[in-house]
Amino acid sequence: MVLYGIRHLYGNIRRKDVQDKERCDEENQIVGGSRVMGQKVWVILLVWACFGMTARAQLKTYPEGLHTGLPHNDDYTVRVRMPGGEWQDVFEYKVQVNLDKPQDASMVQFDMGSPVEVMVKKNNGTVREVAIRPLNNEIAFRQVQNTVFFSLDKPRYLSVEFNGDRLHNLHLFANPMAKEVYSGEAKGVMFFGPGVHRPKDLPNNQIRVPSNTTVYLAPGAVLKAKLLVDNAENVRIIGRGILDHPVRGIEITDSENVLVDGITVVNPEHYTVFGGGSSEIVIRNLKSFSCRSWSDGIDMMCCRKVLVDNVFLRTSDDCIALYNHRWNWWGGSSDITVQNSVLWADVAHPINVGGHGDPDSSTGEVIENLTFRNVDILEHDEDDPMYQGCMTVDCGDRNRVRNVLFEDIRVEHIQEGRLFYVKVRFNPKYDRQPGSSIEGVVFRNITYTGVGENRSLIQGLSRDGMVRNVTFENVTINGEKMRDLKETVTNEFISNVSVK
């Protein structure tokens, strides 16, 4: 932003110079190099001014959130400040989690671009223990009675938990500084300012977003509607606002070049983001909570060239699900990356790949070139053994799954479930035909620190439905390196499964 401002303003100086060239020639002959030197001085001063403004703007809280009408949760008092500066209050939103028995948890957020200090006070009861997860961040804290203090050196998405309570915890979202801000409607900009917004044509529950449009949800904006991007291109949905209890959060169908960045989705009835038959999708800095049946996080059906980066998803169905044919979309899926994210599945899978395909295809659809990298999985809880698995590749409906990489994945807790689940299946509840094959799955640099999980599973279905070429490399379970498949459920329909 500093560099952009310098270039922009310096460019204006240059343009004015050209316009006034004739008038200035005479002056330049009189003053010699002094004018050029003066311009250099102004640029230097501009640099210092921009750096000064940037330093003052490295922490942004949103007092607009106090007036949106969304419910407040008084379980915690949270403040943030620049090191040694004045404490600033942030609004503690009430969010609901966990389908099995919905519970009231808390959420706060702010933007930061330099180190900050955070204070979290638990307002009820005593404090015996504190955890700040993901544990991989190794955030040190200082406890004073029922209050903890800690520092953040960069943006992070965290769960602050007292006395082991993960159902009434504080979700703390320290966002990166917003790079783009609007203060009102403009050409090509659909603007939602602070306050509650609904579709103008009620009882309609969705807002259609046309091509070449930026949807901006300002801090403090609450939109009670689904955003529909259908047969569109060049769409951006950005800001720090909230989609509150929509039917679905964002639906992207038959579209391309779509960006979702920075928003929060609170308790949708269905998916947080649904993609069908679309390509070139980027989902970044998204935060979401859900506590209803079928309330997945990000589901993609027959999509290609998708990047999911730096998201926090706490859902009561699959956090991430990548499928082939379903409903109105055919053609397979490819080139999808999920990275630098935090996943928390109160129900079902954190990551689920390969279900739903075209049973009428003679060869089966292909889902391929999938990467999951640098992901923290905080929870996996699924009662039904058929749907267990933190990292699941589950192939049905004649699908062929190939080239899947799980790398640098840290799993902290499994309430009920499995770590790995790789299976060619026939599930009559969802499939009309069995899956075809799974080939080329790599699990690299995986750590798990929980206890009491069910055994991982790798199984083919038949000689015509094999699992081939699966590699486990540097997998550590409770401090012990995985060396073989003795603790894994297998069958005769697997080939070339190796542990390194």
Short mmCIF file of N, CA, C and O in Angstrom, two decimals, residues 64-188:
data_model
loop_
_atom_site.label_atom_id
_atom_site.label_comp_id
_atom_site.label_asym_id
_atom_site.label_seq_id
_atom_site.Cartn_x
_atom_site.Cartn_y
_atom_site.Cartn_z
N GLU A 64 -18.05 -0.73 14.52
CA GLU A 64 -19.33 -0.83 13.83
C GLU A 64 -20.09 -2.09 14.24
O GLU A 64 -21.31 -2.16 14.16
N GLY A 65 -19.34 -3.13 14.65
CA GLY A 65 -19.98 -4.37 15.04
C GLY A 65 -20.89 -4.25 16.24
O GLY A 65 -21.73 -5.11 16.49
N LEU A 66 -20.73 -3.19 17.02
CA LEU A 66 -21.56 -3.00 18.21
C LEU A 66 -23.00 -2.69 17.86
O LEU A 66 -23.89 -2.81 18.70
N HIS A 67 -23.28 -2.29 16.63
CA HIS A 67 -24.59 -1.76 16.28
C HIS A 67 -25.29 -2.57 15.19
O HIS A 67 -26.22 -2.07 14.57
N THR A 68 -24.86 -3.80 14.97
CA THR A 68 -25.45 -4.58 13.89
C THR A 68 -26.72 -5.32 14.31
O THR A 68 -27.47 -5.78 13.46
N GLY A 69 -26.94 -5.46 15.60
CA GLY A 69 -28.08 -6.24 16.05
C GLY A 69 -27.79 -7.72 16.23
O GLY A 69 -28.65 -8.47 16.69
N LEU A 70 -26.59 -8.17 15.85
CA LEU A 70 -26.24 -9.57 16.08
C LEU A 70 -26.01 -9.79 17.58
O LEU A 70 -25.55 -8.90 18.29
N PRO A 71 -26.31 -10.99 18.05
CA PRO A 71 -26.22 -11.23 19.50
C PRO A 71 -24.79 -11.18 20.02
O PRO A 71 -23.85 -11.62 19.36
N HIS A 72 -24.67 -10.63 21.22
CA HIS A 72 -23.39 -10.56 21.92
C HIS A 72 -23.29 -11.72 22.88
O HIS A 72 -24.28 -12.19 23.44
N ASN A 73 -22.07 -12.23 23.07
CA ASN A 73 -21.82 -13.28 24.06
C ASN A 73 -20.94 -12.70 25.15
O ASN A 73 -19.81 -12.27 24.89
N ASP A 74 -21.44 -12.72 26.37
CA ASP A 74 -20.73 -12.10 27.49
C ASP A 74 -19.80 -13.06 28.21
O ASP A 74 -19.30 -12.75 29.28
N ASP A 75 -19.52 -14.23 27.60
CA ASP A 75 -18.62 -15.18 28.25
C ASP A 75 -17.21 -14.62 28.39
O ASP A 75 -16.48 -14.98 29.31
N TYR A 76 -16.82 -13.74 27.45
CA TYR A 76 -15.46 -13.23 27.44
C TYR A 76 -15.46 -11.72 27.22
O TYR A 76 -16.36 -11.17 26.59
N THR A 77 -14.41 -11.09 27.74
CA THR A 77 -14.07 -9.72 27.39
C THR A 77 -12.73 -9.77 26.67
O THR A 77 -11.75 -10.31 27.22
N VAL A 78 -12.68 -9.22 25.46
CA VAL A 78 -11.46 -9.31 24.65
C VAL A 78 -11.03 -7.90 24.26
O VAL A 78 -11.85 -7.08 23.82
N ARG A 79 -9.75 -7.62 24.43
CA ARG A 79 -9.16 -6.35 24.02
C ARG A 79 -7.86 -6.62 23.28
O ARG A 79 -7.22 -7.65 23.47
N VAL A 80 -7.47 -5.65 22.45
CA VAL A 80 -6.24 -5.78 21.66
C VAL A 80 -5.57 -4.42 21.58
O VAL A 80 -6.25 -3.38 21.67
N ARG A 81 -4.25 -4.40 21.43
CA ARG A 81 -3.55 -3.14 21.32
C ARG A 81 -2.22 -3.35 20.61
O ARG A 81 -1.69 -4.46 20.54
N MET A 82 -1.69 -2.25 20.08
CA MET A 82 -0.30 -2.25 19.65
C MET A 82 0.56 -2.36 20.90
O MET A 82 0.15 -1.91 21.98
N PRO A 83 1.74 -2.96 20.83
CA PRO A 83 2.56 -3.14 22.04
C PRO A 83 2.73 -1.83 22.81
O PRO A 83 3.20 -0.83 22.27
N GLY A 84 2.30 -1.84 24.08
CA GLY A 84 2.42 -0.68 24.94
C GLY A 84 1.41 0.41 24.70
O GLY A 84 1.42 1.44 25.40
N GLY A 85 0.49 0.22 23.74
CA GLY A 85 -0.50 1.24 23.43
C GLY A 85 -1.76 1.13 24.25
O GLY A 85 -1.81 0.41 25.26
N GLU A 86 -2.80 1.84 23.82
CA GLU A 86 -4.09 1.82 24.50
C GLU A 86 -4.86 0.56 24.10
O GLU A 86 -4.91 0.20 22.92
N TRP A 87 -5.49 -0.07 25.08
CA TRP A 87 -6.32 -1.23 24.79
C TRP A 87 -7.57 -0.81 24.02
O TRP A 87 -8.18 0.22 24.31
N GLN A 88 -7.96 -1.63 23.04
CA GLN A 88 -9.17 -1.40 22.26
C GLN A 88 -10.10 -2.59 22.42
O GLN A 88 -9.69 -3.75 22.29
N ASP A 89 -11.36 -2.30 22.71
CA ASP A 89 -12.36 -3.36 22.83
C ASP A 89 -12.73 -3.91 21.46
O ASP A 89 -12.77 -3.18 20.47
N VAL A 90 -13.03 -5.20 21.42
CA VAL A 90 -13.59 -5.81 20.23
C VAL A 90 -14.92 -6.47 20.61
O VAL A 90 -15.12 -6.86 21.77
N PHE A 91 -15.81 -6.57 19.64
CA PHE A 91 -17.14 -7.10 19.91
C PHE A 91 -17.10 -8.62 19.93
O PHE A 91 -16.60 -9.26 19.00
N GLU A 92 -17.66 -9.21 20.99
CA GLU A 92 -17.69 -10.67 21.15
C GLU A 92 -19.02 -11.19 20.61
O GLU A 92 -20.06 -11.11 21.27
N TYR A 93 -18.99 -11.70 19.39
CA TYR A 93 -20.20 -12.24 18.75
C TYR A 93 -20.56 -13.60 19.35
O TYR A 93 -19.68 -14.38 19.73
N LYS A 94 -21.85 -13.89 19.37
CA LYS A 94 -22.32 -15.22 19.72
C LYS A 94 -22.47 -16.04 18.44
O LYS A 94 -23.12 -15.61 17.49
N VAL A 95 -21.84 -17.20 18.39
CA VAL A 95 -21.99 -18.13 17.28
C VAL A 95 -22.35 -19.50 17.84
O VAL A 95 -22.03 -19.80 19.00
N GLN A 96 -23.01 -20.31 17.03
CA GLN A 96 -23.39 -21.64 17.49
C GLN A 96 -22.58 -22.70 16.78
O GLN A 96 -22.27 -22.60 15.59
N VAL A 97 -22.22 -23.74 17.52
CA VAL A 97 -21.41 -24.84 17.01
C VAL A 97 -22.00 -26.16 17.45
O VAL A 97 -22.79 -26.22 18.40
N ASN A 98 -21.67 -27.24 16.70
CA ASN A 98 -21.95 -28.61 17.10
C ASN A 98 -23.41 -29.02 16.86
O ASN A 98 -24.31 -28.69 17.64
N LEU A 99 -23.61 -29.78 15.78
CA LEU A 99 -24.93 -30.28 15.41
C LEU A 99 -25.54 -31.16 16.49
O LEU A 99 -26.75 -31.10 16.75
N ASP A 100 -24.74 -32.01 17.14
CA ASP A 100 -25.29 -32.98 18.09
C ASP A 100 -26.11 -32.30 19.18
O ASP A 100 -27.18 -32.78 19.57
N LYS A 101 -25.60 -31.20 19.69
CA LYS A 101 -26.31 -30.40 20.68
C LYS A 101 -25.77 -28.98 20.57
O LYS A 101 -24.78 -28.64 21.18
N PRO A 102 -26.42 -28.13 19.75
CA PRO A 102 -25.86 -26.80 19.48
C PRO A 102 -25.54 -26.03 20.76
O PRO A 102 -26.33 -25.99 21.71
N GLN A 103 -24.35 -25.42 20.75
CA GLN A 103 -23.85 -24.69 21.90
C GLN A 103 -23.46 -23.28 21.48
O GLN A 103 -23.08 -23.03 20.33
N ASP A 104 -23.50 -22.35 22.44
CA ASP A 104 -23.12 -20.97 22.19
C ASP A 104 -21.62 -20.79 22.44
O ASP A 104 -21.16 -20.93 23.57
N ALA A 105 -20.90 -20.46 21.39
CA ALA A 105 -19.49 -20.12 21.49
C ALA A 105 -19.33 -18.63 21.16
O ALA A 105 -20.33 -17.94 20.93
N SER A 106 -18.10 -18.15 21.13
CA SER A 106 -17.84 -16.73 20.90
C SER A 106 -16.87 -16.54 19.74
O SER A 106 -16.07 -17.43 19.43
N MET A 107 -16.96 -15.37 19.11
CA MET A 107 -16.07 -15.04 18.00
C MET A 107 -15.74 -13.55 18.04
O MET A 107 -16.62 -12.72 18.24
N VAL A 108 -14.45 -13.22 17.89
CA VAL A 108 -14.02 -11.83 17.74
C VAL A 108 -13.10 -11.76 16.53
O VAL A 108 -12.50 -12.78 16.13
N GLN A 109 -12.97 -10.56 15.95
CA GLN A 109 -11.99 -10.41 14.89
C GLN A 109 -11.51 -8.96 14.78
O GLN A 109 -12.20 -8.03 15.18
N PHE A 110 -10.31 -8.84 14.28
CA PHE A 110 -9.68 -7.56 14.03
C PHE A 110 -8.63 -7.78 12.95
O PHE A 110 -8.31 -8.92 12.59
N ASP A 111 -8.10 -6.69 12.41
CA ASP A 111 -7.04 -6.76 11.40
C ASP A 111 -5.73 -6.30 11.99
O ASP A 111 -5.70 -5.36 12.79
N MET A 112 -4.64 -6.94 11.58
CA MET A 112 -3.33 -6.56 12.08
C MET A 112 -2.29 -6.67 10.97
O MET A 112 -2.39 -7.53 10.09
N GLY A 113 -1.30 -5.77 11.01
CA GLY A 113 -0.21 -5.81 10.05
C GLY A 113 1.14 -5.75 10.71
O GLY A 113 2.18 -5.69 10.04
N SER A 114 1.16 -5.71 12.04
CA SER A 114 2.39 -5.73 12.83
C SER A 114 2.04 -6.36 14.17
O SER A 114 0.86 -6.57 14.48
N PRO A 115 3.02 -6.68 15.01
CA PRO A 115 2.72 -7.37 16.26
C PRO A 115 1.69 -6.64 17.12
O PRO A 115 1.68 -5.41 17.19
N VAL A 116 0.84 -7.42 17.79
CA VAL A 116 -0.17 -6.88 18.69
C VAL A 116 -0.19 -7.69 19.98
O VAL A 116 0.32 -8.82 20.03
N GLU A 117 -0.78 -7.10 21.00
CA GLU A 117 -0.99 -7.78 22.28
C GLU A 117 -2.48 -7.99 22.47
O GLU A 117 -3.29 -7.12 22.14
N VAL A 118 -2.84 -9.14 23.02
CA VAL A 118 -4.24 -9.53 23.18
C VAL A 118 -4.52 -9.86 24.65
O VAL A 118 -3.69 -10.49 25.32
N MET A 119 -5.68 -9.44 25.12
CA MET A 119 -6.16 -9.78 26.45
C MET A 119 -7.49 -10.52 26.32
O MET A 119 -8.40 -10.04 25.64
N VAL A 120 -7.60 -11.68 26.94
CA VAL A 120 -8.85 -12.44 26.96
C VAL A 120 -9.20 -12.73 28.41
O VAL A 120 -8.45 -13.40 29.12
N LYS A 121 -10.36 -12.22 28.84
CA LYS A 121 -10.82 -12.44 30.22
C LYS A 121 -12.04 -13.33 30.20
O LYS A 121 -13.03 -13.05 29.52
N LYS A 122 -11.97 -14.41 30.94
CA LYS A 122 -13.12 -15.30 31.11
C LYS A 122 -14.00 -14.73 32.23
O LYS A 122 -13.54 -14.57 33.36
N ASN A 123 -15.24 -14.42 31.89
CA ASN A 123 -16.09 -13.67 32.82
C ASN A 123 -16.85 -14.53 33.81
O ASN A 123 -17.43 -13.98 34.76
N ASN A 124 -16.87 -15.83 33.62
CA ASN A 124 -17.63 -16.70 34.52
C ASN A 124 -16.78 -17.89 34.94
O ASN A 124 -16.13 -18.52 34.11
N GLY A 125 -16.80 -18.19 36.23
CA GLY A 125 -16.09 -19.35 36.73
C GLY A 125 -14.60 -19.11 36.92
O GLY A 125 -14.09 -18.02 36.67
N THR A 126 -13.93 -20.14 37.34
CA THR A 126 -12.49 -20.07 37.58
C THR A 126 -11.74 -20.68 36.40
O THR A 126 -12.32 -21.39 35.58
N VAL A 127 -10.46 -20.40 36.33
CA VAL A 127 -9.62 -20.89 35.24
C VAL A 127 -8.58 -21.85 35.80
O VAL A 127 -7.74 -21.45 36.62
N ARG A 128 -8.64 -23.09 35.39
CA ARG A 128 -7.67 -24.09 35.82
C ARG A 128 -6.61 -24.36 34.75
O ARG A 128 -5.47 -24.65 35.06
N GLU A 129 -7.03 -24.30 33.48
CA GLU A 129 -6.08 -24.53 32.39
C GLU A 129 -6.51 -23.75 31.17
O GLU A 129 -7.68 -23.39 31.01
N VAL A 130 -5.53 -23.49 30.31
CA VAL A 130 -5.77 -22.69 29.10
C VAL A 130 -5.05 -23.37 27.95
O VAL A 130 -3.92 -23.85 28.09
N ALA A 131 -5.73 -23.41 26.80
CA ALA A 131 -5.10 -23.87 25.56
C ALA A 131 -5.40 -22.87 24.45
O ALA A 131 -6.53 -22.40 24.33
N ILE A 132 -4.39 -22.55 23.66
CA ILE A 132 -4.56 -21.69 22.50
C ILE A 132 -4.17 -22.52 21.29
O ILE A 132 -3.01 -22.87 21.09
N ARG A 133 -5.16 -22.89 20.51
CA ARG A 133 -4.94 -23.79 19.38
C ARG A 133 -5.14 -23.05 18.06
O ARG A 133 -5.85 -22.05 18.03
N PRO A 134 -4.51 -23.56 16.98
CA PRO A 134 -3.68 -24.75 16.87
C PRO A 134 -2.42 -24.70 17.74
O PRO A 134 -1.75 -23.66 17.81
N LEU A 135 -2.12 -25.83 18.36
CA LEU A 135 -0.97 -25.89 19.26
C LEU A 135 0.34 -25.69 18.51
O LEU A 135 1.34 -25.28 19.11
N ASN A 136 0.32 -25.99 17.22
CA ASN A 136 1.53 -25.83 16.41
C ASN A 136 2.06 -24.40 16.43
O ASN A 136 3.24 -24.16 16.22
N ASN A 137 1.18 -23.43 16.69
CA ASN A 137 1.62 -22.03 16.73
C ASN A 137 2.49 -21.72 17.95
O ASN A 137 3.21 -20.71 17.96
N GLU A 138 2.40 -22.55 18.98
CA GLU A 138 3.22 -22.40 20.19
C GLU A 138 3.13 -20.98 20.76
O GLU A 138 4.14 -20.31 21.00
N ILE A 139 1.91 -20.52 20.97
CA ILE A 139 1.70 -19.18 21.48
C ILE A 139 1.82 -19.19 23.00
O ILE A 139 1.03 -19.84 23.70
N ALA A 140 2.80 -18.48 23.51
CA ALA A 140 3.00 -18.37 24.96
C ALA A 140 2.03 -17.35 25.52
O ALA A 140 1.71 -16.35 24.87
N PHE A 141 1.54 -17.59 26.73
CA PHE A 141 0.60 -16.67 27.36
C PHE A 141 0.96 -16.48 28.83
O PHE A 141 1.65 -17.29 29.44
N ARG A 142 0.48 -15.39 29.37
CA ARG A 142 0.64 -15.09 30.79
C ARG A 142 -0.75 -15.01 31.41
O ARG A 142 -1.64 -14.32 30.91
N GLN A 143 -0.95 -15.76 32.49
CA GLN A 143 -2.26 -15.79 33.14
C GLN A 143 -2.24 -14.96 34.42
O GLN A 143 -1.35 -15.10 35.26
N VAL A 144 -3.22 -14.10 34.55
CA VAL A 144 -3.45 -13.32 35.77
C VAL A 144 -4.90 -13.57 36.18
O VAL A 144 -5.83 -13.07 35.55
N GLN A 145 -5.08 -14.38 37.23
CA GLN A 145 -6.41 -14.77 37.69
C GLN A 145 -7.19 -15.40 36.52
O GLN A 145 -6.76 -16.39 35.97
N ASN A 146 -8.30 -14.78 36.13
CA ASN A 146 -9.13 -15.38 35.07
C ASN A 146 -8.88 -14.72 33.71
O ASN A 146 -9.73 -14.76 32.82
N THR A 147 -7.70 -14.13 33.52
CA THR A 147 -7.37 -13.40 32.30
C THR A 147 -6.03 -13.89 31.75
O THR A 147 -5.10 -14.16 32.52
N VAL A 148 -5.96 -14.02 30.43
CA VAL A 148 -4.69 -14.38 29.80
C VAL A 148 -4.27 -13.26 28.85
O VAL A 148 -5.11 -12.58 28.24
N PHE A 149 -2.97 -13.07 28.76
CA PHE A 149 -2.37 -12.09 27.88
C PHE A 149 -1.38 -12.82 26.96
O PHE A 149 -0.63 -13.67 27.42
N PHE A 150 -1.41 -12.49 25.68
CA PHE A 150 -0.45 -13.08 24.76
C PHE A 150 -0.21 -12.12 23.59
O PHE A 150 -0.97 -11.16 23.37
N SER A 151 0.85 -12.39 22.85
CA SER A 151 1.22 -11.55 21.71
C SER A 151 1.09 -12.35 20.43
O SER A 151 1.31 -13.57 20.41
N LEU A 152 0.76 -11.65 19.35
CA LEU A 152 0.71 -12.24 18.02
C LEU A 152 1.68 -11.48 17.13
O LEU A 152 1.65 -10.25 17.07
N ASP A 153 2.53 -12.21 16.45
CA ASP A 153 3.49 -11.57 15.56
C ASP A 153 2.99 -11.46 14.13
O ASP A 153 3.56 -10.74 13.31
N LYS A 154 1.90 -12.18 13.82
CA LYS A 154 1.32 -12.11 12.48
C LYS A 154 -0.13 -12.59 12.56
O LYS A 154 -0.55 -13.17 13.56
N PRO A 155 -0.91 -12.35 11.50
CA PRO A 155 -2.31 -12.77 11.52
C PRO A 155 -2.44 -14.28 11.74
O PRO A 155 -1.69 -15.07 11.15
N ARG A 156 -3.41 -14.64 12.59
CA ARG A 156 -3.66 -16.05 12.87
C ARG A 156 -5.14 -16.24 13.20
O ARG A 156 -5.80 -15.32 13.68
N TYR A 157 -5.62 -17.47 12.96
CA TYR A 157 -6.98 -17.86 13.35
C TYR A 157 -6.85 -18.88 14.48
O TYR A 157 -6.27 -19.96 14.29
N LEU A 158 -7.42 -18.54 15.65
CA LEU A 158 -7.14 -19.29 16.88
C LEU A 158 -8.42 -19.69 17.60
O LEU A 158 -9.47 -19.05 17.46
N SER A 159 -8.29 -20.72 18.40
CA SER A 159 -9.30 -21.10 19.38
C SER A 159 -8.68 -20.98 20.77
O SER A 159 -7.67 -21.62 21.06
N VAL A 160 -9.28 -20.13 21.61
CA VAL A 160 -8.81 -19.96 22.98
C VAL A 160 -9.78 -20.73 23.88
O VAL A 160 -10.99 -20.44 23.91
N GLU A 161 -9.25 -21.70 24.62
CA GLU A 161 -10.09 -22.64 25.36
C GLU A 161 -9.70 -22.67 26.83
O GLU A 161 -8.51 -22.78 27.16
N PHE A 162 -10.69 -22.59 27.68
CA PHE A 162 -10.48 -22.62 29.13
C PHE A 162 -11.04 -23.92 29.69
O PHE A 162 -12.16 -24.32 29.36
N ASN A 163 -10.23 -24.54 30.53
CA ASN A 163 -10.66 -25.75 31.25
C ASN A 163 -11.11 -26.86 30.31
O ASN A 163 -12.02 -27.63 30.63
N GLY A 164 -10.50 -26.94 29.11
CA GLY A 164 -10.81 -28.01 28.18
C GLY A 164 -12.16 -27.88 27.50
O GLY A 164 -12.60 -28.83 26.82
N ASP A 165 -12.83 -26.75 27.62
CA ASP A 165 -14.17 -26.57 27.06
C ASP A 165 -14.05 -26.11 25.61
O ASP A 165 -13.72 -24.95 25.34
N ARG A 166 -14.34 -27.00 24.67
CA ARG A 166 -14.24 -26.69 23.25
C ARG A 166 -15.60 -26.33 22.64
O ARG A 166 -15.66 -26.05 21.44
N LEU A 167 -16.64 -26.37 23.42
CA LEU A 167 -17.97 -26.03 22.92
C LEU A 167 -18.39 -24.61 23.26
O LEU A 167 -19.34 -24.09 22.69
N HIS A 168 -17.70 -23.98 24.22
CA HIS A 168 -18.02 -22.60 24.61
C HIS A 168 -16.74 -21.76 24.55
O HIS A 168 -16.52 -20.89 25.37
N ASN A 169 -15.93 -22.03 23.55
CA ASN A 169 -14.61 -21.41 23.43
C ASN A 169 -14.71 -20.06 22.74
O ASN A 169 -15.77 -19.64 22.25
N LEU A 170 -13.59 -19.39 22.67
CA LEU A 170 -13.47 -18.12 21.95
C LEU A 170 -12.69 -18.37 20.66
O LEU A 170 -11.56 -18.84 20.68
N HIS A 171 -13.32 -18.03 19.53
CA HIS A 171 -12.65 -18.06 18.24
C HIS A 171 -12.11 -16.66 17.97
O HIS A 171 -12.89 -15.70 17.88
N LEU A 172 -10.81 -16.55 17.88
CA LEU A 172 -10.16 -15.26 17.71
C LEU A 172 -9.54 -15.20 16.32
O LEU A 172 -8.62 -15.96 16.01
N PHE A 173 -10.07 -14.29 15.48
CA PHE A 173 -9.61 -14.17 14.11
C PHE A 173 -8.82 -12.88 13.95
O PHE A 173 -9.40 -11.79 13.89
N ALA A 174 -7.51 -13.00 13.92
CA ALA A 174 -6.62 -11.87 13.65
C ALA A 174 -6.36 -11.86 12.15
O ALA A 174 -5.48 -12.58 11.66
N ASN A 175 -7.15 -11.08 11.42
CA ASN A 175 -7.06 -11.04 9.97
C ASN A 175 -5.85 -10.24 9.51
O ASN A 175 -5.37 -9.36 10.23
N PRO A 176 -5.38 -10.49 8.28
CA PRO A 176 -4.43 -9.54 7.68
C PRO A 176 -5.13 -8.22 7.41
O PRO A 176 -6.36 -8.16 7.32
N MET A 177 -4.37 -7.16 7.29
CA MET A 177 -4.96 -5.86 7.00
C MET A 177 -5.67 -5.90 5.65
O MET A 177 -5.18 -6.48 4.69
N ALA A 178 -6.85 -5.30 5.61
CA ALA A 178 -7.60 -5.24 4.36
C ALA A 178 -6.86 -4.38 3.34
O ALA A 178 -6.41 -3.28 3.66
N LYS A 179 -6.73 -4.87 2.14
CA LYS A 179 -6.00 -4.14 1.10
C LYS A 179 -6.92 -3.24 0.27
O LYS A 179 -6.43 -2.40 -0.47
N GLU A 180 -8.20 -3.46 0.39
CA GLU A 180 -9.14 -2.73 -0.46
C GLU A 180 -10.37 -2.36 0.35
O GLU A 180 -11.01 -3.23 0.95
N VAL A 181 -10.70 -1.07 0.39
CA VAL A 181 -11.80 -0.58 1.22
C VAL A 181 -12.67 0.35 0.38
O VAL A 181 -12.15 1.19 -0.38
N TYR A 182 -13.99 0.20 0.50
CA TYR A 182 -14.94 1.09 -0.17
C TYR A 182 -15.82 1.76 0.88
O TYR A 182 -16.09 1.20 1.95
N SER A 183 -16.27 2.97 0.56
CA SER A 183 -17.13 3.71 1.49
C SER A 183 -18.54 3.90 0.95
O SER A 183 -19.38 4.51 1.60
N GLY A 184 -18.82 3.37 -0.24
CA GLY A 184 -20.15 3.51 -0.80
C GLY A 184 -20.22 2.86 -2.18
O GLY A 184 -19.25 2.29 -2.67
N GLU A 185 -21.40 2.95 -2.78
CA GLU A 185 -21.60 2.39 -4.11
C GLU A 185 -20.69 3.08 -5.11
O GLU A 185 -20.42 4.28 -5.02
N ALA A 186 -20.23 2.30 -6.09
CA ALA A 186 -19.45 2.83 -7.19
C ALA A 186 -19.72 1.96 -8.40
O ALA A 186 -20.38 0.91 -8.30
N LYS A 187 -19.26 2.37 -9.55
CA LYS A 187 -19.46 1.58 -10.74
C LYS A 187 -18.82 0.21 -10.57
O LYS A 187 -17.65 0.08 -10.25
N GLY A 188 -19.63 -0.83 -10.76
CA GLY A 188 -19.14 -2.19 -10.62
C GLY A 188 -18.99 -2.66 -9.19
O GLY A 188 -18.45 -3.74 -8.96
#
